[in-house]
PDB file of C-alpha atoms in Angstrom:
ATOM      1  CA  MET A   9     158.990 152.987  58.644  1.00 56.00           C
ATOM      2  CA  THR A  10     157.842 149.636  57.264  1.00 76.00           C
ATOM      3  CA  ASP A  11     158.981 148.495  53.823  1.00 81.00           C
ATOM      4  CA  ARG A  12     155.808 147.617  51.935  1.00 88.00           C
ATOM      5  CA  SER A  13     157.502 146.894  48.617  1.00 87.00           C
ATOM      6  CA  GLN A  14     157.227 143.152  49.209  1.00 89.00           C
ATOM      7  CA  TRP A  15     153.607 143.212  50.300  1.00 95.00           C
ATOM      8  CA  SER A  16     151.227 140.957  48.405  1.00 93.00           C
ATOM      9  CA  LEU A  17     147.573 141.614  47.683  1.00 94.00           C
ATOM     10  CA  ILE A  18     146.791 139.721  50.893  1.00 95.00           C
ATOM     11  CA  HIS A  19     148.926 142.157  52.914  1.00 95.00           C
ATOM     12  CA  HIS A  20     147.050 145.102  51.433  1.00 95.00           C
ATOM     13  CA  LEU A  21     143.696 143.412  51.994  1.00 96.00           C
ATOM     14  CA  ALA A  22     144.726 142.659  55.584  1.00 95.00           C
ATOM     15  CA  TYR A  23     145.705 146.308  56.014  1.00 95.00           C
ATOM     16  CA  VAL A  24     142.248 147.442  54.881  1.00 95.00           C
ATOM     17  CA  TYR A  25     140.594 144.803  57.091  1.00 93.00           C
ATOM     18  CA  SER A  26     142.736 146.047  60.000  1.00 93.00           C
ATOM     19  CA  ALA A  27     141.608 149.602  59.374  1.00 92.00           C
ATOM     20  CA  ILE A  28     137.985 148.538  59.802  1.00 90.00           C
ATOM     21  CA  ALA A  29     138.668 146.418  62.872  1.00 88.00           C
ATOM     22  CA  PHE A  30     140.835 149.135  64.460  1.00 87.00           C
ATOM     23  CA  SER A  31     138.541 152.068  63.634  1.00 82.00           C
ATOM     24  CA  ASP A  32     137.017 151.925  67.118  1.00 75.00           C
ATOM     25  CA  GLY A  33     140.464 152.066  68.750  1.00 78.00           C
ATOM     26  CA  SER A  34     141.293 148.385  69.154  1.00 80.00           C
ATOM     27  CA  ILE A  35     140.901 144.993  67.518  1.00 85.00           C
ATOM     28  CA  SER A  36     138.800 142.676  69.681  1.00 84.00           C
ATOM     29  CA  GLU A  37     139.324 138.928  69.806  1.00 87.00           C
ATOM     30  CA  ASP A  38     135.990 138.466  68.024  1.00 87.00           C
ATOM     31  CA  GLU A  39     137.057 140.843  65.252  1.00 86.00           C
ATOM     32  CA  LEU A  40     140.435 139.120  64.977  1.00 87.00           C
ATOM     33  CA  GLU A  41     138.779 135.713  64.658  1.00 88.00           C
ATOM     34  CA  VAL A  42     136.426 136.862  61.879  1.00 91.00           C
ATOM     35  CA  PHE A  43     139.242 138.825  60.263  1.00 89.00           C
ATOM     36  CA  CYS A  44     141.557 135.773  60.106  1.00 91.00           C
ATOM     37  CA  ARG A  45     138.787 133.448  58.935  1.00 92.00           C
ATOM     38  CA  ASN A  46     137.742 135.810  56.154  1.00 93.00           C
ATOM     39  CA  LEU A  47     141.313 136.414  55.057  1.00 94.00           C
ATOM     40  CA  HIS A  48     141.989 132.667  55.057  1.00 94.00           C
ATOM     41  CA  ASN A  49     139.132 132.253  52.572  1.00 94.00           C
ATOM     42  CA  TRP A  50     141.194 134.351  50.132  1.00 95.00           C
ATOM     43  CA  VAL A  51     144.268 132.105  50.518  1.00 95.00           C
ATOM     44  CA  PRO A  52     143.033 128.696  51.716  1.00 95.00           C
ATOM     45  CA  GLN A  53     146.411 127.117  50.976  1.00 95.00           C
ATOM     46  CA  GLU A  54     148.070 129.378  53.557  1.00 93.00           C
ATOM     47  CA  ASP A  55     148.815 127.926  56.978  1.00 92.00           C
ATOM     48  CA  PRO A  56     146.337 129.572  59.397  1.00 89.00           C
ATOM     49  CA  GLN A  57     149.068 130.278  61.964  1.00 90.00           C
ATOM     50  CA  SER A  58     151.270 131.914  59.342  1.00 90.00           C
ATOM     51  CA  LEU A  59     148.317 133.963  58.156  1.00 90.00           C
ATOM     52  CA  LYS A  60     147.581 135.051  61.724  1.00 88.00           C
ATOM     53  CA  GLN A  61     151.188 136.252  62.032  1.00 90.00           C
ATOM     54  CA  THR A  62     150.747 138.248  58.809  1.00 90.00           C
ATOM     55  CA  VAL A  63     147.552 139.758  60.216  1.00 90.00           C
ATOM     56  CA  GLU A  64     149.250 140.683  63.477  1.00 89.00           C
ATOM     57  CA  SER A  65     152.245 142.280  61.728  1.00 92.00           C
ATOM     58  CA  VAL A  66     150.023 144.244  59.325  1.00 93.00           C
ATOM     59  CA  ALA A  67     147.801 145.370  62.213  1.00 90.00           C
ATOM     60  CA  ALA A  68     150.921 146.572  64.062  1.00 91.00           C
ATOM     61  CA  VAL A  69     151.954 148.562  60.967  1.00 93.00           C
ATOM     62  CA  LEU A  70     148.482 150.116  60.818  1.00 92.00           C
ATOM     63  CA  ALA A  71     148.705 151.068  64.502  1.00 90.00           C
ATOM     64  CA  GLU A  72     152.072 152.760  63.830  1.00 91.00           C
ATOM     65  CA  ASP A  73     150.616 154.602  60.844  1.00 92.00           C
ATOM     66  CA  LYS A  74     147.595 155.755  62.849  1.00 88.00           C
ATOM     67  CA  GLY A  75     149.890 156.906  65.640  1.00 87.00           C
ATOM     68  CA  ARG A  76     151.719 159.124  63.150  1.00 89.00           C
ATOM     69  CA  GLY A  77     148.464 160.296  61.570  1.00 87.00           C
ATOM     70  CA  GLU A  78     149.518 158.680  58.287  1.00 86.00           C
ATOM     71  CA  LEU A  79     146.525 157.899  56.050  1.00 81.00           C
ATOM     72  CA  GLY A  80     148.332 157.705  52.726  1.00 90.00           C
ATOM     73  CA  HIS A  81     149.210 154.049  53.178  1.00 92.00           C
ATOM     74  CA  LEU A  82     145.562 153.163  53.737  1.00 92.00           C
ATOM     75  CA  HIS A  83     144.560 154.997  50.562  1.00 91.00           C
ATOM     76  CA  ARG A  84     147.290 153.162  48.627  1.00 93.00           C
ATOM     77  CA  SER A  85     146.164 149.778  49.961  1.00 95.00           C
ATOM     78  CA  ILE A  86     142.550 150.587  49.084  1.00 93.00           C
ATOM     79  CA  GLY A  87     143.672 151.461  45.554  1.00 93.00           C
ATOM     80  CA  ILE A  88     145.796 148.331  45.166  1.00 94.00           C
ATOM     81  CA  VAL A  89     142.899 146.128  46.267  1.00 94.00           C
ATOM     82  CA  ALA A  90     140.577 147.977  43.866  1.00 93.00           C
ATOM     83  CA  ASP A  91     143.000 147.461  40.987  1.00 93.00           C
ATOM     84  CA  GLU A  92     143.691 143.801  41.732  1.00 94.00           C
ATOM     85  CA  LEU A  93     140.174 142.527  42.440  1.00 94.00           C
ATOM     86  CA  ASP A  94     137.288 142.323  40.007  1.00 93.00           C
ATOM     87  CA  ASP A  95     133.778 143.561  40.842  1.00 90.00           C
ATOM     88  CA  GLU A  96     132.682 140.273  42.393  1.00 93.00           C
ATOM     89  CA  ALA A  97     135.791 139.950  44.547  1.00 94.00           C
ATOM     90  CA  ARG A  98     135.493 143.568  45.761  1.00 93.00           C
ATOM     91  CA  ALA A  99     131.877 142.825  46.734  1.00 91.00           C
ATOM     92  CA  GLU A 100     133.126 139.780  48.703  1.00 94.00           C
ATOM     93  CA  ALA A 101     135.741 141.938  50.416  1.00 94.00           C
ATOM     94  CA  LEU A 102     133.060 144.480  51.392  1.00 92.00           C
ATOM     95  CA  THR A 103     130.962 141.660  52.849  1.00 92.00           C
ATOM     96  CA  ASP A 104     134.020 140.530  54.825  1.00 94.00           C
ATOM     97  CA  LEU A 105     134.501 144.069  56.101  1.00 92.00           C
ATOM     98  CA  LEU A 106     130.890 144.272  57.266  1.00 90.00           C
ATOM     99  CA  GLU A 107     131.341 140.989  59.155  1.00 92.00           C
ATOM    100  CA  ILE A 108     134.536 142.260  60.779  1.00 90.00           C
ATOM    101  CA  ALA A 109     132.912 145.551  61.774  1.00 87.00           C
ATOM    102  CA  ASP A 110     129.966 143.709  63.326  1.00 87.00           C
ATOM    103  CA  ALA A 111     132.003 140.952  65.009  1.00 87.00           C
ATOM    104  CA  ASP A 112     132.322 142.736  68.343  1.00 81.00           C
ATOM    105  CA  GLY A 113     128.611 143.552  68.462  1.00 82.00           C
ATOM    106  CA  ARG A 114     129.236 147.272  67.979  1.00 78.00           C
ATOM    107  CA  PHE A 115     129.108 149.186  64.745  1.00 78.00           C
ATOM    108  CA  ALA A 116     131.162 152.312  65.445  1.00 78.00           C
ATOM    109  CA  PRO A 117     130.689 155.536  63.454  1.00 79.00           C
ATOM    110  CA  GLY A 118     134.301 155.294  62.244  1.00 79.00           C
ATOM    111  CA  GLU A 119     133.624 151.846  60.827  1.00 83.00           C
ATOM    112  CA  ASN A 120     130.565 153.107  58.985  1.00 84.00           C
ATOM    113  CA  ALA A 121     132.443 156.094  57.531  1.00 85.00           C
ATOM    114  CA  LEU A 122     135.325 153.920  56.328  1.00 87.00           C
ATOM    115  CA  LEU A 123     132.966 151.363  54.810  1.00 89.00           C
ATOM    116  CA  LEU A 124     131.200 154.112  52.872  1.00 88.00           C
ATOM    117  CA  ARG A 125     134.549 155.433  51.587  1.00 87.00           C
ATOM    118  CA  LEU A 126     135.625 151.921  50.567  1.00 89.00           C
ATOM    119  CA  ARG A 127     132.362 151.257  48.795  1.00 88.00           C
ATOM    120  CA  GLN A 128     132.721 154.508  46.900  1.00 87.00           C
ATOM    121  CA  ALA A 129     136.414 153.945  46.037  1.00 85.00           C
ATOM    122  CA  TRP A 130     135.871 150.376  44.926  1.00 87.00           C
ATOM    123  CA  GLY A 131     132.749 151.345  42.976  1.00 82.00           C
ATOM    124  CA  GLU A 132     134.747 154.018  41.161  1.00 67.00           C
ATOM    125  CA  ALA A 133     137.364 151.396  40.304  1.00 61.00           C
ATOM    126  CA  ARG A 134     134.813 149.653  38.136  1.00 54.00           C
ATOM    127  CA  GLY A 135     133.510 152.883  36.680  1.00 53.00           C
ATOM    128  CA  ALA A 136     130.245 152.950  38.631  1.00 48.00           C
TER     129      ALA A 136
END
């Protein structure tokens, strides 16, 4: 089991981004490219190669969690992102997620369902 106690907001955001990208069963190169670019916009000072390694490690953790049928970690990451980001930043993150979901040219039903849940969870975070 992965120790998430040292995860930053970026790790949790990457975990949520991974969940969208992986909801159709795999993360395509196109999704990975958009994913890394969007995440880099959140931390422009971060070395892109280092950020890509973070993305790959978080995506591997998500794959392990999915393999065990563990959804609690995703719900926690969604909550942490909701608590840490203001309304405008959550809207930006949702836009990023739409881009990631659409990057491979397919919009899978699982992606749509997760996006709707995220929109609802993040809307509730602001009291909407």
